[in-house]
mmCIF file of C-alpha atoms in Angstrom:
data_model
loop_
_atom_site.group_PDB
_atom_site.id
_atom_site.type_symbol
_atom_site.label_atom_id
_atom_site.label_comp_id
_atom_site.label_asym_id
_atom_site.label_seq_id
_atom_site.Cartn_x
_atom_site.Cartn_y
_atom_site.Cartn_z
ATOM 1 C CA UNK A 1 285.383 102.189 -16.427
ATOM 2 C CA UNK A 2 284.192 100.244 -13.370
ATOM 3 C CA UNK A 3 283.361 101.116 -9.753
ATOM 4 C CA UNK A 4 282.848 98.084 -7.528
ATOM 5 C CA UNK A 5 281.458 99.972 -4.531
ATOM 6 C CA UNK A 6 280.039 103.401 -5.160
ATOM 7 C CA UNK A 7 278.180 106.344 -3.723
ATOM 8 C CA UNK A 8 275.135 107.629 -5.602
ATOM 9 C CA UNK A 9 276.720 111.076 -5.979
ATOM 10 C CA UNK A 10 279.519 109.429 -7.947
ATOM 11 C CA UNK A 11 277.291 107.597 -10.431
ATOM 12 C CA UNK A 12 274.426 110.104 -10.913
ATOM 13 C CA UNK A 13 273.909 110.975 -14.578
ATOM 14 C CA UNK A 14 270.644 112.910 -14.654
ATOM 15 C CA UNK A 15 271.132 116.492 -15.751
ATOM 16 C CA UNK A 16 268.673 117.467 -13.046
ATOM 17 C CA UNK A 17 271.215 116.421 -10.437
ATOM 18 C CA UNK A 18 273.649 118.981 -11.804
ATOM 19 C CA UNK A 19 271.152 121.745 -12.565
ATOM 20 C CA UNK A 20 268.759 121.270 -9.624
ATOM 21 C CA UNK A 21 271.166 120.201 -6.867
ATOM 22 C CA UNK A 22 274.851 120.937 -7.410
ATOM 23 C CA UNK A 23 274.791 124.200 -9.356
ATOM 24 C CA UNK A 24 271.941 125.823 -7.362
ATOM 25 C CA UNK A 25 273.768 125.007 -4.144
ATOM 26 C CA UNK A 26 276.896 126.747 -5.380
ATOM 27 C CA UNK A 27 274.845 129.711 -6.558
ATOM 28 C CA UNK A 28 272.991 130.183 -3.254
ATOM 29 C CA UNK A 29 275.878 129.448 -0.869
ATOM 30 C CA UNK A 30 277.278 132.225 1.322
ATOM 31 C CA UNK A 31 274.242 134.456 0.857
ATOM 32 C CA UNK A 32 273.994 133.984 -2.933
ATOM 33 C CA UNK A 33 277.657 134.783 -3.418
ATOM 34 C CA UNK A 34 277.730 132.138 -6.148
ATOM 35 C CA UNK A 35 275.183 134.110 -8.175
ATOM 36 C CA UNK A 36 277.352 137.196 -7.920
ATOM 37 C CA UNK A 37 280.442 135.208 -8.965
ATOM 38 C CA UNK A 38 278.702 133.754 -12.018
ATOM 39 C CA UNK A 39 277.175 137.057 -13.176
ATOM 40 C CA UNK A 40 280.443 138.928 -12.772
ATOM 41 C CA UNK A 41 282.270 136.192 -14.687
ATOM 42 C CA UNK A 42 279.806 136.305 -17.576
ATOM 43 C CA UNK A 43 279.136 140.033 -17.709
ATOM 44 C CA UNK A 44 281.921 141.814 -15.838
ATOM 45 C CA UNK A 45 281.554 144.386 -13.088
ATOM 46 C CA UNK A 46 278.332 145.818 -14.521
ATOM 47 C CA UNK A 47 276.464 143.852 -11.870
ATOM 48 C CA UNK A 48 278.482 144.890 -8.831
ATOM 49 C CA UNK A 49 275.771 147.245 -7.587
ATOM 50 C CA UNK A 50 272.798 145.079 -8.495
ATOM 51 C CA UNK A 51 271.352 144.807 -4.979
ATOM 52 C CA UNK A 52 270.460 141.790 -2.861
ATOM 53 C CA UNK A 53 267.325 140.482 -4.544
ATOM 54 C CA UNK A 54 267.815 136.966 -5.937
ATOM 55 C CA UNK A 55 265.950 134.059 -7.499
ATOM 56 C CA UNK A 56 267.269 130.581 -8.292
ATOM 57 C CA UNK A 57 264.525 128.337 -9.698
ATOM 58 C CA UNK A 58 265.109 124.952 -11.327
ATOM 59 C CA UNK A 59 262.702 123.135 -13.652
ATOM 60 C CA UNK A 60 260.095 125.901 -13.760
ATOM 61 C CA UNK A 61 257.370 125.388 -16.351
ATOM 62 C CA UNK A 62 256.300 128.974 -17.166
ATOM 63 C CA UNK A 63 253.078 128.089 -18.983
ATOM 64 C CA UNK A 64 251.848 125.118 -16.954
ATOM 65 C CA UNK A 65 252.799 126.572 -13.553
ATOM 66 C CA UNK A 66 251.715 130.097 -14.468
ATOM 67 C CA UNK A 67 248.353 128.760 -15.595
ATOM 68 C CA UNK A 68 247.570 127.641 -12.056
ATOM 69 C CA UNK A 69 247.443 131.287 -10.989
ATOM 70 C CA UNK A 70 246.358 133.097 -14.145
ATOM 71 C CA UNK A 71 243.334 132.232 -16.285
ATOM 72 C CA UNK A 72 244.793 133.734 -19.467
ATOM 73 C CA UNK A 73 247.941 131.640 -19.186
ATOM 74 C CA UNK A 74 245.777 128.609 -18.378
ATOM 75 C CA UNK A 75 243.971 129.061 -21.692
ATOM 76 C CA UNK A 76 247.321 129.052 -23.453
ATOM 77 C CA UNK A 77 248.332 125.859 -21.651
ATOM 78 C CA UNK A 78 245.035 124.163 -22.457
ATOM 79 C CA UNK A 79 245.480 125.130 -26.115
ATOM 80 C CA UNK A 80 249.152 124.271 -26.658
ATOM 81 C CA UNK A 81 250.225 122.220 -23.637
ATOM 82 C CA UNK A 82 253.784 122.297 -22.348
ATOM 83 C CA UNK A 83 256.130 124.492 -24.370
ATOM 84 C CA UNK A 84 259.494 124.195 -22.638
ATOM 85 C CA UNK A 85 260.997 123.862 -19.166
ATOM 86 C CA UNK A 86 264.212 125.826 -18.562
ATOM 87 C CA UNK A 87 266.714 123.887 -16.477
ATOM 88 C CA UNK A 88 267.567 126.901 -14.375
ATOM 89 C CA UNK A 89 266.260 130.450 -13.950
ATOM 90 C CA UNK A 90 268.686 132.750 -12.119
ATOM 91 C CA UNK A 91 267.999 136.389 -11.260
ATOM 92 C CA UNK A 92 270.118 139.019 -9.566
ATOM 93 C CA UNK A 93 268.223 142.286 -9.207
ATOM 94 C CA UNK A 94 266.621 143.000 -12.566
ATOM 95 C CA UNK A 95 269.046 140.825 -14.573
ATOM 96 C CA UNK A 96 268.181 137.246 -15.511
ATOM 97 C CA UNK A 97 269.880 134.131 -16.856
ATOM 98 C CA UNK A 98 267.767 131.354 -18.358
ATOM 99 C CA UNK A 99 269.928 128.243 -18.639
ATOM 100 C CA UNK A 100 269.541 125.097 -20.723
ATOM 101 C CA UNK A 101 272.185 122.630 -19.535
ATOM 102 C CA UNK A 102 273.686 119.380 -20.790
ATOM 103 C CA UNK A 103 276.225 117.213 -19.011
ATOM 104 C CA UNK A 104 276.540 113.600 -20.131
ATOM 105 C CA UNK A 105 274.610 114.263 -23.335
ATOM 106 C CA UNK A 106 275.337 116.502 -26.297
ATOM 107 C CA UNK A 107 272.477 117.044 -28.775
ATOM 108 C CA UNK A 108 273.305 118.375 -32.211
ATOM 109 C CA UNK A 109 273.664 122.126 -32.670
ATOM 110 C CA UNK A 110 270.292 122.543 -34.371
ATOM 111 C CA UNK A 111 268.472 120.931 -31.453
ATOM 112 C CA UNK A 112 270.381 123.019 -28.912
ATOM 113 C CA UNK A 113 269.402 126.255 -30.635
ATOM 114 C CA UNK A 114 265.825 125.004 -30.982
ATOM 115 C CA UNK A 115 265.628 124.264 -27.251
ATOM 116 C CA UNK A 116 266.687 127.820 -26.444
ATOM 117 C CA UNK A 117 264.084 129.117 -28.907
ATOM 118 C CA UNK A 118 261.375 127.062 -27.193
ATOM 119 C CA UNK A 119 262.402 128.434 -23.806
ATOM 120 C CA UNK A 120 262.169 131.961 -25.137
ATOM 121 C CA UNK A 121 258.701 131.175 -26.446
ATOM 122 C CA UNK A 122 257.573 129.753 -23.092
ATOM 123 C CA UNK A 123 258.777 132.780 -21.148
ATOM 124 C CA UNK A 124 257.467 135.273 -23.700
ATOM 125 C CA UNK A 125 253.994 133.724 -23.406
ATOM 126 C CA UNK A 126 253.841 134.648 -19.714
ATOM 127 C CA UNK A 127 256.050 137.758 -19.716
ATOM 128 C CA UNK A 128 253.212 140.268 -19.510
ATOM 129 C CA UNK A 129 252.024 138.632 -16.285
ATOM 130 C CA UNK A 130 255.413 138.736 -14.535
ATOM 131 C CA UNK A 131 257.489 141.487 -12.951
ATOM 132 C CA UNK A 132 260.388 140.844 -15.369
ATOM 133 C CA UNK A 133 261.529 142.878 -18.356
ATOM 134 C CA UNK A 134 262.315 140.897 -21.522
ATOM 135 C CA UNK A 135 265.282 143.147 -22.315
ATOM 136 C CA UNK A 136 266.958 142.009 -19.087
ATOM 137 C CA UNK A 137 266.936 138.271 -19.894
ATOM 138 C CA UNK A 138 269.930 136.422 -21.327
ATOM 139 C CA UNK A 139 269.444 132.864 -22.578
ATOM 140 C CA UNK A 140 272.355 130.463 -22.110
ATOM 141 C CA UNK A 141 273.561 127.002 -23.072
ATOM 142 C CA UNK A 142 275.660 125.325 -20.380
ATOM 143 C CA UNK A 143 277.431 122.389 -22.051
ATOM 144 C CA UNK A 144 280.121 119.866 -21.232
ATOM 145 C CA UNK A 145 281.905 120.685 -24.480
ATOM 146 C CA UNK A 146 281.407 123.765 -26.649
ATOM 147 C CA UNK A 147 281.238 122.830 -30.346
ATOM 148 C CA UNK A 148 283.411 125.066 -32.501
ATOM 149 C CA UNK A 149 280.638 125.430 -35.069
ATOM 150 C CA UNK A 150 277.883 126.288 -32.590
ATOM 151 C CA UNK A 151 276.735 129.830 -33.332
ATOM 152 C CA UNK A 152 274.093 131.046 -30.844
ATOM 153 C CA UNK A 153 271.520 133.626 -31.778
ATOM 154 C CA UNK A 154 272.239 137.274 -31.116
ATOM 155 C CA UNK A 155 272.693 137.913 -27.392
ATOM 156 C CA UNK A 156 272.617 134.253 -26.338
ATOM 157 C CA UNK A 157 275.578 132.772 -24.460
ATOM 158 C CA UNK A 158 277.372 129.427 -24.468
ATOM 159 C CA UNK A 159 279.647 128.348 -21.627
ATOM 160 C CA UNK A 160 280.829 125.046 -20.191
ATOM 161 C CA UNK A 161 280.939 123.003 -16.999
ATOM 162 C CA UNK A 162 284.718 123.421 -17.117
ATOM 163 C CA UNK A 163 284.184 127.153 -16.685
ATOM 164 C CA UNK A 164 281.799 126.513 -13.781
ATOM 165 C CA UNK A 165 284.431 124.262 -12.202
ATOM 166 C CA UNK A 166 287.163 126.849 -12.666
ATOM 167 C CA UNK A 167 285.345 129.923 -11.379
ATOM 168 C CA UNK A 168 284.097 128.160 -8.267
ATOM 169 C CA UNK A 169 287.364 126.293 -7.613
ATOM 170 C CA UNK A 170 289.130 129.630 -7.059
ATOM 171 C CA UNK A 171 286.299 130.892 -4.841
ATOM 172 C CA UNK A 172 287.634 132.711 -1.815
ATOM 173 C CA UNK A 173 286.004 130.586 0.872
ATOM 174 C CA UNK A 174 287.252 132.272 4.066
ATOM 175 C CA UNK A 175 285.081 130.141 6.352
ATOM 176 C CA UNK A 176 286.320 126.958 4.667
ATOM 177 C CA UNK A 177 282.669 125.923 4.323
ATOM 178 C CA UNK A 178 282.498 122.164 3.900
ATOM 179 C CA UNK A 179 279.351 122.263 1.776
ATOM 180 C CA UNK A 180 281.103 124.375 -0.872
ATOM 181 C CA UNK A 181 284.225 122.197 -0.827
ATOM 182 C CA UNK A 182 282.079 119.055 -1.041
ATOM 183 C CA UNK A 183 279.931 120.302 -3.933
ATOM 184 C CA UNK A 184 282.912 121.447 -5.988
ATOM 185 C CA UNK A 185 284.556 118.080 -5.342
ATOM 186 C CA UNK A 186 281.511 116.160 -6.615
ATOM 187 C CA UNK A 187 281.399 118.371 -9.711
ATOM 188 C CA UNK A 188 285.097 117.785 -10.448
ATOM 189 C CA UNK A 189 284.688 114.014 -10.160
ATOM 190 C CA UNK A 190 281.641 114.119 -12.416
ATOM 191 C CA UNK A 191 283.597 116.024 -15.056
ATOM 192 C CA UNK A 192 286.283 113.339 -14.853
ATOM 193 C CA UNK A 193 283.617 110.662 -15.393
ATOM 194 C CA UNK A 194 282.310 112.461 -18.447
ATOM 195 C CA UNK A 195 285.834 112.779 -19.826
ATOM 196 C CA UNK A 196 286.357 109.035 -19.428
ATOM 197 C CA UNK A 197 283.092 108.297 -21.209
ATOM 198 C CA UNK A 198 284.149 110.418 -24.163
ATOM 199 C CA UNK A 199 287.415 108.463 -24.392
ATOM 200 C CA UNK A 200 285.940 104.983 -24.267
ATOM 201 C CA UNK A 201 282.499 105.220 -25.814
ATOM 202 C CA UNK A 202 280.734 106.868 -28.699
ATOM 203 C CA UNK A 203 278.212 109.489 -27.706
ATOM 204 C CA UNK A 204 274.689 108.993 -28.941
ATOM 205 C CA UNK A 205 273.510 111.889 -31.101
ATOM 206 C CA UNK A 206 269.842 112.596 -30.503
ATOM 207 C CA UNK A 207 267.068 115.085 -31.063
ATOM 208 C CA UNK A 208 264.756 116.294 -28.321
ATOM 209 C CA UNK A 209 260.962 116.499 -28.524
ATOM 210 C CA UNK A 210 259.208 118.502 -25.841
ATOM 211 C CA UNK A 211 255.962 116.559 -25.376
ATOM 212 C CA UNK A 212 254.283 113.253 -26.147
ATOM 213 C CA UNK A 213 251.712 114.988 -28.367
ATOM 214 C CA UNK A 214 254.553 116.448 -30.413
ATOM 215 C CA UNK A 215 256.170 113.019 -30.581
ATOM 216 C CA UNK A 216 252.974 111.585 -32.073
ATOM 217 C CA UNK A 217 252.809 114.382 -34.639
ATOM 218 C CA UNK A 218 256.439 113.739 -35.593
ATOM 219 C CA UNK A 219 256.016 109.980 -36.230
ATOM 220 C CA UNK A 220 255.892 110.272 -40.074
ATOM 221 C CA UNK A 221 259.012 112.452 -40.110
ATOM 222 C CA UNK A 222 260.833 110.304 -37.550
ATOM 223 C CA UNK A 223 260.204 107.100 -39.455
ATOM 224 C CA UNK A 224 261.294 108.660 -42.756
ATOM 225 C CA UNK A 225 264.567 109.861 -41.234
ATOM 226 C CA UNK A 226 265.240 106.643 -39.347
ATOM 227 C CA UNK A 227 264.931 108.189 -35.883
ATOM 228 C CA UNK A 228 262.896 105.273 -34.599
ATOM 229 C CA UNK A 229 264.525 104.931 -31.174
ATOM 230 C CA UNK A 230 263.169 106.757 -28.115
ATOM 231 C CA UNK A 231 265.084 107.206 -24.869
ATOM 232 C CA UNK A 232 263.359 105.210 -22.130
ATOM 233 C CA UNK A 233 265.939 104.104 -19.602
ATOM 234 C CA UNK A 234 263.621 102.272 -17.217
ATOM 235 C CA UNK A 235 262.046 100.179 -19.954
ATOM 236 C CA UNK A 236 258.414 99.978 -21.027
ATOM 237 C CA UNK A 237 257.634 96.992 -18.791
ATOM 238 C CA UNK A 238 257.930 99.184 -15.702
ATOM 239 C CA UNK A 239 255.190 101.574 -16.888
ATOM 240 C CA UNK A 240 251.723 100.606 -15.706
ATOM 241 C CA UNK A 241 249.654 103.754 -16.306
ATOM 242 C CA UNK A 242 249.235 106.253 -19.116
ATOM 243 C CA UNK A 243 250.416 109.261 -17.128
ATOM 244 C CA UNK A 244 253.699 107.559 -16.365
ATOM 245 C CA UNK A 245 254.239 107.019 -20.075
ATOM 246 C CA UNK A 246 253.341 110.379 -21.568
ATOM 247 C CA UNK A 247 253.904 112.990 -18.846
ATOM 248 C CA UNK A 248 257.644 113.551 -19.181
ATOM 249 C CA UNK A 249 259.638 116.754 -19.506
ATOM 250 C CA UNK A 250 260.826 115.672 -22.970
ATOM 251 C CA UNK A 251 261.590 112.713 -25.233
ATOM 252 C CA UNK A 252 264.908 111.945 -26.920
ATOM 253 C CA UNK A 253 264.953 110.281 -30.350
ATOM 254 C CA UNK A 254 267.861 108.892 -32.353
ATOM 255 C CA UNK A 255 268.635 106.783 -35.386
ATOM 256 C CA UNK A 256 271.490 104.959 -33.666
ATOM 257 C CA UNK A 257 271.325 103.969 -29.980
ATOM 258 C CA UNK A 258 274.735 102.287 -30.342
ATOM 259 C CA UNK A 259 273.506 99.117 -28.658
ATOM 260 C CA UNK A 260 272.373 100.923 -25.492
ATOM 261 C CA UNK A 261 269.497 99.273 -23.635
ATOM 262 C CA UNK A 262 268.169 102.705 -22.599
ATOM 263 C CA UNK A 263 266.274 103.099 -25.888
ATOM 264 C CA UNK A 264 263.040 101.521 -27.165
ATOM 265 C CA UNK A 265 261.680 101.390 -30.695
ATOM 266 C CA UNK A 266 259.071 103.969 -31.618
ATOM 267 C CA UNK A 267 256.545 101.313 -32.643
ATOM 268 C CA UNK A 268 256.924 99.602 -29.256
ATOM 269 C CA UNK A 269 256.328 102.875 -27.461
ATOM 270 C CA UNK A 270 253.266 103.618 -29.580
ATOM 271 C CA UNK A 271 251.898 100.104 -28.996
ATOM 272 C CA UNK A 272 252.336 100.596 -25.239
ATOM 273 C CA UNK A 273 250.541 103.940 -25.480
ATOM 274 C CA UNK A 274 247.539 102.400 -27.268
ATOM 275 C CA UNK A 275 247.409 99.507 -24.819
ATOM 276 C CA UNK A 276 247.374 101.778 -21.762
ATOM 277 C CA UNK A 277 245.033 104.344 -23.280
ATOM 278 C CA UNK A 278 242.276 101.909 -24.204
ATOM 279 C CA UNK A 279 242.661 99.626 -21.206
ATOM 280 C CA UNK A 280 241.886 102.626 -18.986
ATOM 281 C CA UNK A 281 238.984 103.980 -21.038
#
């Protein structure tokens, strides 16, 4: 698959582009009509009379961000660090979706369920300091493909980008709003790209680790299981300070990068960490 001249919107692969740009735009368009469409699709007409109070928040870190404004949460953050960062938090009235999304990547089922569990933990840690009710929250996996053997925990949902494409493609857009048409078009082309990748390349199976401290703790287990490759697309040579190395939303590890240059060996990453840490001390 080759594109000689391209637009960035047609090559973007970061899941943040889909969960922090495209999907939120669809959800908030036409006075949050997209939120109403999604909730009604997932839950039926129970939400028809749910009022006009909405939230759409991407990449919120409940513990870190909450700790800025609450000393008790700050103690939790200082003790345990980052727990998890939901890709998207969507609220209509008193009902909430917490979404973990994947697009060009597909972790194994165990890691997907673990990521949802970590998100629950992060939100539960701050729940008493929010205006939300835990009984009104539904945790979701939004995936490119839904594995047949993926069994979510009780009450959790799994749906796909194909479903997002379908429900918004039949959106009654009486004003023929170009922004909606444009966003749906970009999403459709991105789905086509992902389909082509599945046809012509093997997907890399990986596990996700939520912090650099956790990565260090996992080194004995990672080396024993052969997961000695860490996702680092920009390469270690581009990193010149410690913060740039360790302060990331998560780390991906695998035992088989399938020849991709977007992965570095664990020992190389650790050597870079030691070099930066002690050169700055």
